[in-house]
Coordinates of C-alpha atoms in Angstrom, one line a residue:
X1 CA -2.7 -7.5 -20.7
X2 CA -2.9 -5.3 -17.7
X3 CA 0.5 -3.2 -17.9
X4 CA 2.3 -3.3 -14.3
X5 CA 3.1 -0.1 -12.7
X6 CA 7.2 0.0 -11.6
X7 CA 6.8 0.4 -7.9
X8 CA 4.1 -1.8 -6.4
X9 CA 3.0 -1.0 -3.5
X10 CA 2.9 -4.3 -1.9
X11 CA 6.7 -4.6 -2.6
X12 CA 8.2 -1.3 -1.2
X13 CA 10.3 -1.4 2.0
X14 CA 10.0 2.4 2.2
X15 CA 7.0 4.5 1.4
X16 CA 7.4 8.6 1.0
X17 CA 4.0 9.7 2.1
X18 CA 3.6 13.2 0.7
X19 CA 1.3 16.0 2.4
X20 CA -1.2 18.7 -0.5
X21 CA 0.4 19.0 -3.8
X22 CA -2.5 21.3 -4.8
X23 CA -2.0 20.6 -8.1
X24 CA 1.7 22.1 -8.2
X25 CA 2.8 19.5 -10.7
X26 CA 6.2 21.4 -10.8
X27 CA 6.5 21.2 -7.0
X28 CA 5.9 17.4 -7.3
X29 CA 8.1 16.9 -9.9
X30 CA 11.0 18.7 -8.2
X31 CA 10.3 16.1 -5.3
X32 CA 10.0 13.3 -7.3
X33 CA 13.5 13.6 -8.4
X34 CA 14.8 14.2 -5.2
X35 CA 13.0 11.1 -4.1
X36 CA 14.2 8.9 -6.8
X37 CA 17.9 10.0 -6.3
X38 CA 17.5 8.4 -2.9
X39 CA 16.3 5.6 -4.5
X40 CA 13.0 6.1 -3.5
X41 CA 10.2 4.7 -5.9
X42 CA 6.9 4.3 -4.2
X43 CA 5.1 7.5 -3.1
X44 CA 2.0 8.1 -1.5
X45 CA 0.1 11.3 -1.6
X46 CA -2.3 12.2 1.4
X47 CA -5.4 14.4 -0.4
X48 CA -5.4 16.9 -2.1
X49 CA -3.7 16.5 -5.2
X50 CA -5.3 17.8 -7.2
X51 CA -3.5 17.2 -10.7
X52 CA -6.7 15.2 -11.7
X53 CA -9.0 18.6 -11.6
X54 CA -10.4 20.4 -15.4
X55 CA -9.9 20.3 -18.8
X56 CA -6.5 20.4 -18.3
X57 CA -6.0 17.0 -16.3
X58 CA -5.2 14.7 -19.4
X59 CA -2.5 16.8 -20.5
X60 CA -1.3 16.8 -16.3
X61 CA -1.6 13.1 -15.7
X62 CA 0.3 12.7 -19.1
X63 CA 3.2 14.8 -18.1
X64 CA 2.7 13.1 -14.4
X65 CA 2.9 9.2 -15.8
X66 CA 6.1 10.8 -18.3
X67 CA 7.9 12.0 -15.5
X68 CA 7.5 8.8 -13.2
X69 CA 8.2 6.5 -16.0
X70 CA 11.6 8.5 -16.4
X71 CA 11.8 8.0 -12.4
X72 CA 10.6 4.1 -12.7
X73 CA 8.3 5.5 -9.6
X74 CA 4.7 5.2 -8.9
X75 CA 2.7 7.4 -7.3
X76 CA -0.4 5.9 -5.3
X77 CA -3.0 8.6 -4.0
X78 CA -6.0 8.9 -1.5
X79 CA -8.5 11.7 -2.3
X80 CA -8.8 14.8 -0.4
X81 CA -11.0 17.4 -0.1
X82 CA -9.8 19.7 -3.1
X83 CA -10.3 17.2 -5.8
X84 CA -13.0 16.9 -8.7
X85 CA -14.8 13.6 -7.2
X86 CA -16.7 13.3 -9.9
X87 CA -14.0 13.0 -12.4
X88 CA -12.1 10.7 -10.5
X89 CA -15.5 8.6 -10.1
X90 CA -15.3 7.9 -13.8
X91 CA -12.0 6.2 -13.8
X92 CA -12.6 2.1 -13.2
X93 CA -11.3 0.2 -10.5
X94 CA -8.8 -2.4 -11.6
X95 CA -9.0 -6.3 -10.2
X96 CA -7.3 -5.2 -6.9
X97 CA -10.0 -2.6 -6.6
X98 CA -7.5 0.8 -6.9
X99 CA -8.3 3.1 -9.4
X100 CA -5.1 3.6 -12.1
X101 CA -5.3 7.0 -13.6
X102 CA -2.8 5.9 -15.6
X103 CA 0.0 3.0 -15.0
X104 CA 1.8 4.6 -12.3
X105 CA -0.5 7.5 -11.6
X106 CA -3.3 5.2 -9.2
X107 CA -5.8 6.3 -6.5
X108 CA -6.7 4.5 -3.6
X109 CA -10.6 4.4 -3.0
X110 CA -11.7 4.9 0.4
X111 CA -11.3 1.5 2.4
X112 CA -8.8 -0.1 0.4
X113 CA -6.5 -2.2 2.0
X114 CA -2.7 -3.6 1.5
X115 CA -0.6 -6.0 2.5
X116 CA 2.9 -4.7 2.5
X117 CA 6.5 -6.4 1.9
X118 CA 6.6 -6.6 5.3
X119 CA 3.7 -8.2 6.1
X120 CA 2.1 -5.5 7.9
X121 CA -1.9 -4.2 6.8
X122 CA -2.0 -0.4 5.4
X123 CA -5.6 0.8 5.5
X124 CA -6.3 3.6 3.0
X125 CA -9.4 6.2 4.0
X126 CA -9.1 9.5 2.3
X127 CA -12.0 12.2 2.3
X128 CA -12.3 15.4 4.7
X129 CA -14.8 18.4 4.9
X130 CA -14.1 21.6 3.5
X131 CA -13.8 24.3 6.2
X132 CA -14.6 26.9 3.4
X133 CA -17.4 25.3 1.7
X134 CA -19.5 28.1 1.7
X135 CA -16.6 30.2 0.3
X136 CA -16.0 27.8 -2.9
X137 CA -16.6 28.3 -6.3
X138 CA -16.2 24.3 -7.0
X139 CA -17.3 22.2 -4.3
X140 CA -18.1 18.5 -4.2
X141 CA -20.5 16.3 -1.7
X142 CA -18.5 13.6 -2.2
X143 CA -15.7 15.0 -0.2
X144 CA -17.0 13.3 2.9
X145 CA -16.1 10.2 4.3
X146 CA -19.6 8.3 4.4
X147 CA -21.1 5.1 5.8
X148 CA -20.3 3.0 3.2
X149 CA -16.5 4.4 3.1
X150 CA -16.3 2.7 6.5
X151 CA -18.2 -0.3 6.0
X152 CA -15.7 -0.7 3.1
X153 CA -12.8 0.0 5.3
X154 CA -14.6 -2.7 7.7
X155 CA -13.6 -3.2 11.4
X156 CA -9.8 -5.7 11.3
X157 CA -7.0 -4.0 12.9
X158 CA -4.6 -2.3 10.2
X159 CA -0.6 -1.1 11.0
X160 CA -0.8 2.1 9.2
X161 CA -3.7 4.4 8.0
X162 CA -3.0 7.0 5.5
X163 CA -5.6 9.7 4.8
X164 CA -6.0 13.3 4.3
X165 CA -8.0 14.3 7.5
X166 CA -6.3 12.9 11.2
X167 CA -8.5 11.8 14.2
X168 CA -9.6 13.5 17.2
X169 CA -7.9 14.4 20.1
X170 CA -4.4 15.4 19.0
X171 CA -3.1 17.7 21.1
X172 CA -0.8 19.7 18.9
X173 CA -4.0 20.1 16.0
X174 CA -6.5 20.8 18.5
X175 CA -5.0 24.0 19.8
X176 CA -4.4 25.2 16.2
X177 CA -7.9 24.8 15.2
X178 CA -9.2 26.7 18.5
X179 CA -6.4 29.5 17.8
X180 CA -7.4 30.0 14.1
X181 CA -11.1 29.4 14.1
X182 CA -11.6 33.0 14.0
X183 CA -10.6 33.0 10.1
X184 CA -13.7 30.4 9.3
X185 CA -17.4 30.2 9.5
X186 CA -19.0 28.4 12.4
X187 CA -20.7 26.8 10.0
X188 CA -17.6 25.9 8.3
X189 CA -16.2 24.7 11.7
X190 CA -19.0 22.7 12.1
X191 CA -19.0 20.6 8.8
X192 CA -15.2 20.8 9.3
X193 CA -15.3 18.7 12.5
X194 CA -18.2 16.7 11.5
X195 CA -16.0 15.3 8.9
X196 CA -13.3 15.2 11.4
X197 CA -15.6 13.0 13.6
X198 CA -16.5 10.6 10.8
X199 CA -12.6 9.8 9.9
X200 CA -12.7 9.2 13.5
X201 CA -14.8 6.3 13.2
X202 CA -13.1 4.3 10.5
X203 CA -9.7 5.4 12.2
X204 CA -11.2 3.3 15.8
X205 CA -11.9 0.8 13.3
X206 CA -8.7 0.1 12.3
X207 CA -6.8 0.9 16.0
X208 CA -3.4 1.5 13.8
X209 CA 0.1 2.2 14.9
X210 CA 0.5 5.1 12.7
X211 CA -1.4 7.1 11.0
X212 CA 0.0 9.8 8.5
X213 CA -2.7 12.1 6.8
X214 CA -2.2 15.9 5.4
X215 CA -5.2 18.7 5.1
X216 CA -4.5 21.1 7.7
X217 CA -1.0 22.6 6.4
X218 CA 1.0 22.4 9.4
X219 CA 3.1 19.7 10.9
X220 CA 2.5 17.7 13.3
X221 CA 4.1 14.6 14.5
X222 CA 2.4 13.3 18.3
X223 CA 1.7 10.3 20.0
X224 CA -1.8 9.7 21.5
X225 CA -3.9 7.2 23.8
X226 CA -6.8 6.3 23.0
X227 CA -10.0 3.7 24.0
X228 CA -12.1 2.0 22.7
X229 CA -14.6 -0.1 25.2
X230 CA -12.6 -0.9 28.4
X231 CA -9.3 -1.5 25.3
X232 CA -6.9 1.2 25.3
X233 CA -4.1 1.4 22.1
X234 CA -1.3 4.3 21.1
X235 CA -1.0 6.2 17.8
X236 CA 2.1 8.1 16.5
X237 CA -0.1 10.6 14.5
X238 CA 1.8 12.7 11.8
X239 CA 0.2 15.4 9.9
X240 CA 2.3 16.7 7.1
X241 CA 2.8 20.1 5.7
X242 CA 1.7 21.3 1.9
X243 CA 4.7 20.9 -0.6
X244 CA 3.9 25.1 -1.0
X245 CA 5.6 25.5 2.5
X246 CA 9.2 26.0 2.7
X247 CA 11.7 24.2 5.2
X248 CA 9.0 22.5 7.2
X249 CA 7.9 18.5 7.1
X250 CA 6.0 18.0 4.1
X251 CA 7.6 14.2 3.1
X252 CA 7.6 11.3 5.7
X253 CA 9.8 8.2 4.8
X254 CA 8.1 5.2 5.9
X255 CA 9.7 1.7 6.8
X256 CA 7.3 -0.5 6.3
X257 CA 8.8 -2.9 8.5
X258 CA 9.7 -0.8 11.9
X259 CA 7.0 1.9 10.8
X260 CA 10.2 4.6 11.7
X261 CA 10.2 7.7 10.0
X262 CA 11.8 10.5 8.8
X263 CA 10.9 13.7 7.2
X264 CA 12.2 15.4 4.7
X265 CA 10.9 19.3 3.4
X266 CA 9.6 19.7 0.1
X267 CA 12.9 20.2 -1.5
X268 CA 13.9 16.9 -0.2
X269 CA 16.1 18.4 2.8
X270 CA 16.0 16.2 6.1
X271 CA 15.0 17.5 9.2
X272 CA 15.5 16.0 12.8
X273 CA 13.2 13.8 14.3
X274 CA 12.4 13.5 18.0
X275 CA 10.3 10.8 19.0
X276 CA 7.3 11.2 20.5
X277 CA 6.6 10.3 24.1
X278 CA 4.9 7.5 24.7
X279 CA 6.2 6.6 28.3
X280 CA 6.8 8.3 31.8
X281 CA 9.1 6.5 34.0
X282 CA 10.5 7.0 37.4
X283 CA 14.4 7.9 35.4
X284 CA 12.9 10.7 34.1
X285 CA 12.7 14.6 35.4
X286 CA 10.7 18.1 35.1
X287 CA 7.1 17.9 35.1
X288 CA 4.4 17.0 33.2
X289 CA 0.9 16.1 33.1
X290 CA -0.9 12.9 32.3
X291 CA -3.9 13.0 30.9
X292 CA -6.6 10.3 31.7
X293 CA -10.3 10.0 30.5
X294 CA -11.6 12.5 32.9
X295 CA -9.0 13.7 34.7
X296 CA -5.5 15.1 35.1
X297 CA -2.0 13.7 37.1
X298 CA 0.5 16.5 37.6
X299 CA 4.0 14.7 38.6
X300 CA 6.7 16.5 39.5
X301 CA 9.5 14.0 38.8
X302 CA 12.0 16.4 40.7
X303 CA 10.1 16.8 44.0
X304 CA 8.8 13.0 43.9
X305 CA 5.3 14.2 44.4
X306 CA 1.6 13.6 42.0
X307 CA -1.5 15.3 42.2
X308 CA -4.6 14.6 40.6
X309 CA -6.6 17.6 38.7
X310 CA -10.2 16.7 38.5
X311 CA -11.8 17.0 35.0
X312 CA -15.8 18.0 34.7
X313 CA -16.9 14.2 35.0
X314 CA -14.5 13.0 37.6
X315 CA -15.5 11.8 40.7
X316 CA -13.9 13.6 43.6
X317 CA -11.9 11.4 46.1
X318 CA -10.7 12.5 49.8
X319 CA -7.3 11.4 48.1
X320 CA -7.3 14.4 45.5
X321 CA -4.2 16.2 47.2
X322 CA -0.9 16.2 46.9
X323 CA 1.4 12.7 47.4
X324 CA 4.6 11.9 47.5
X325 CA 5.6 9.2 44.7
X326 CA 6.9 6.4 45.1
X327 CA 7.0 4.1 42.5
X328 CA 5.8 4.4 39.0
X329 CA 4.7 0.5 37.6
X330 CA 3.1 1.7 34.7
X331 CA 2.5 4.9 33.1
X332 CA 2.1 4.3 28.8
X333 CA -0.1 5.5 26.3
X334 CA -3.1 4.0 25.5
X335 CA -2.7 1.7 28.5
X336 CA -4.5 2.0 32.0
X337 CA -1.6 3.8 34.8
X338 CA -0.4 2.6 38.0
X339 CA 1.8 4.1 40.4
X340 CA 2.3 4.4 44.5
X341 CA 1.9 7.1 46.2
X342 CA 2.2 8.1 50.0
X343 CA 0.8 11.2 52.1
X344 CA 3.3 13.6 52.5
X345 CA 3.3 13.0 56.6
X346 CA 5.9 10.5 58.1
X347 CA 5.2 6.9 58.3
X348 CA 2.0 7.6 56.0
X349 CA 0.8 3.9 54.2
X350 CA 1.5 3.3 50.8
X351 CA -1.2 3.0 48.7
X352 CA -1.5 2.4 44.8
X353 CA -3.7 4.6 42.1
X354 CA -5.2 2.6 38.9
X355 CA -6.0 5.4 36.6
X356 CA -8.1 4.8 33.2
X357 CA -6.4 4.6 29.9
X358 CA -3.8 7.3 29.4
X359 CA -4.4 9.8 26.6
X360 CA -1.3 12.1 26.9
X361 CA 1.9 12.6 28.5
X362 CA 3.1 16.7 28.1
X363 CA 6.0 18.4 29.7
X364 CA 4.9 21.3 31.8
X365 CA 8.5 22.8 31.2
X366 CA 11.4 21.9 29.2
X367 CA 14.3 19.1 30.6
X368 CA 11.6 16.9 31.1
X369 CA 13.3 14.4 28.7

């Protein structure tokens, strides 16, 4: 009889998503224990764990399983890019179609779905390309997420996604990748972002809530916009840090129900959380720019006025000047914007913009919240 791991997934009310262990099992197991002193008995790694690696992975996976026993935890884990793929290949799926290493040490295959406690779909899709390919002795082609990964994954809406790679257009990421490309290959870059590109797919399959991955060692914690077809929906995304970073968010506690988080370092120390934007409204001040599919709104809440910024495939309008604001109806992520606007000269007409699906909201300078 198929022994039962003691935290299954489907039952947890919380969820500690946990960014690159890097095989570090003494890193892990110092968070473990943290973890399960808070009670905490279903983790998730995001990638990269890389206990399951050489000739030494028995004995790791053994001390691994013995130290979540002790815990009554189990640890559930999507592939990264630093992982023997062939090794894990040789492990069966079980009936539910995971992939136990051992009882409580279990990997979720690319594609797999759950149904939490709560009722909401989590949507598993690990897999990213290595930047430094060309600069690794052990590489795998298997890292990659691939057709079949997303035909697997399939196209039904899930809650949460959790992965090692993120998706496309997050801010925050983005202008870390442009400021540290200098340290990698272009060819690197470009398998990097190809890879990127492909989680992107199976993440607009899925059109989730949240979505929590790992892989780039810095974190990040952002809410985006984004469309599909004339639809429009909005993603918390949160990248995590690598448990070999000190004082910086490398755990997220999940509630399955709410989706809230919070994160904790890798010594189990919590950090505050602001939550991202998601909404300008009319009660709000400073400045800040909304961006649209091809263009840009600069509101400046405290002089009541909005400008539009064309973007390289706008069409120009004689309206692209200056306005004073009147009314903000509608201004959300992943949603089309409306607001009224006036000229600036007396007894000017009021007249309402419809803008396409909003993609971000950023502060141009700080008391904007």
């Amino acid at each position: 009889m198929e022994k039962q791991p003691f935290a299954p997934i489907e039952s947890a009310t919380t969820l500690a998503a946990v960014g690159d262990v890097h095989g570090d099992v003494p890193a892990l197991f110092r968070l473990l224990d943290v973890l399960a002193d808070s009670g905490i008995r279903c983790v998730i790694g995001l990638g990269d764990v890389g206990i399951l690696w050489g000739r030494n992975s028995n004995r790791d996976v053994q001390k691994v399983e013995a130290r979540l026993s002790a815990n009554e935890q189990t640890f559930y884990w999507v592939d990264g890019n630093h992982e023997n793929h062939t090794l894990i290949a040789t492990y069966p799926t079980d009936r539910r179609g995971r992939r136990p290493i051992s009882t409580n040490f279990i990997h979720l295959p690319r594609g797999h779905r759950v149904t939490l406690a709560s009722g909401r779909a989590l949507a598993a899709l690990g897999g990213a390309n290595s930047v430094d390919r060309s600069q690794r002795s052990t590489w795998w082609p298997a890292e990659s997420v691939s057709g079949t990964d997303l035909a697997t994954l399939g196209p039904g809406y899930a809650d949460l996604i959790i992965s090692h790679d993120a998706p496309e257009d997050v801010l925050a990421l983005d202008n870390y990748l442009d400021k540290t490309a200098f340290m990698w290959p272009q060819i690197g870059i470009a398998y990097s972002q190809a890879g990127r590109a492909m989680f992107h797919r199976g993440f607009l399959q899925v059109r989730p809530k949240l979505s929590v991955g790992g892989h780039y060692h810095l974190p990040i914690d952002e809410a985006v916009g984004y469309a599909v077809g004339d639809h429009g929906f909005a993603t918390r995304v949160v990248v995590l840090d690598t448990l070999q970073h000190v004082g910086t968010a490398s755990v997220a506690m999940i509630d399955t129900g709410s989706l809230a988080i919070r994160f904790l370092t890798a010594d189990g120390e919590e950090l505050p959380v602001r939550e991202p934007l998601t909404e300008l409204t009319e009660s709000m001040t400073g400045e800040w720019v909304v961006h649209t599919r091809d263009s840009r709104h600069r509101f400046d809440l405290d002089a009541g006025t909005v400008d539009r910024i064309l973007g390289p495939d706008a069409q120009p309008e004689p309206s692209d000047r200056v306005r004073r604001l009147r009314s903000i109806d509608r201004c959300r992520l992943g949603e089309r914007g409306r607001w009224a606007v006036e000229d600036l000269e007396p007894n000017a007409d009021q007249l309402w913009h419809e803008s396409s699906i909003i993609r971000h909201i950023v502060p141009v300078k700080s008391g904007g919240r």
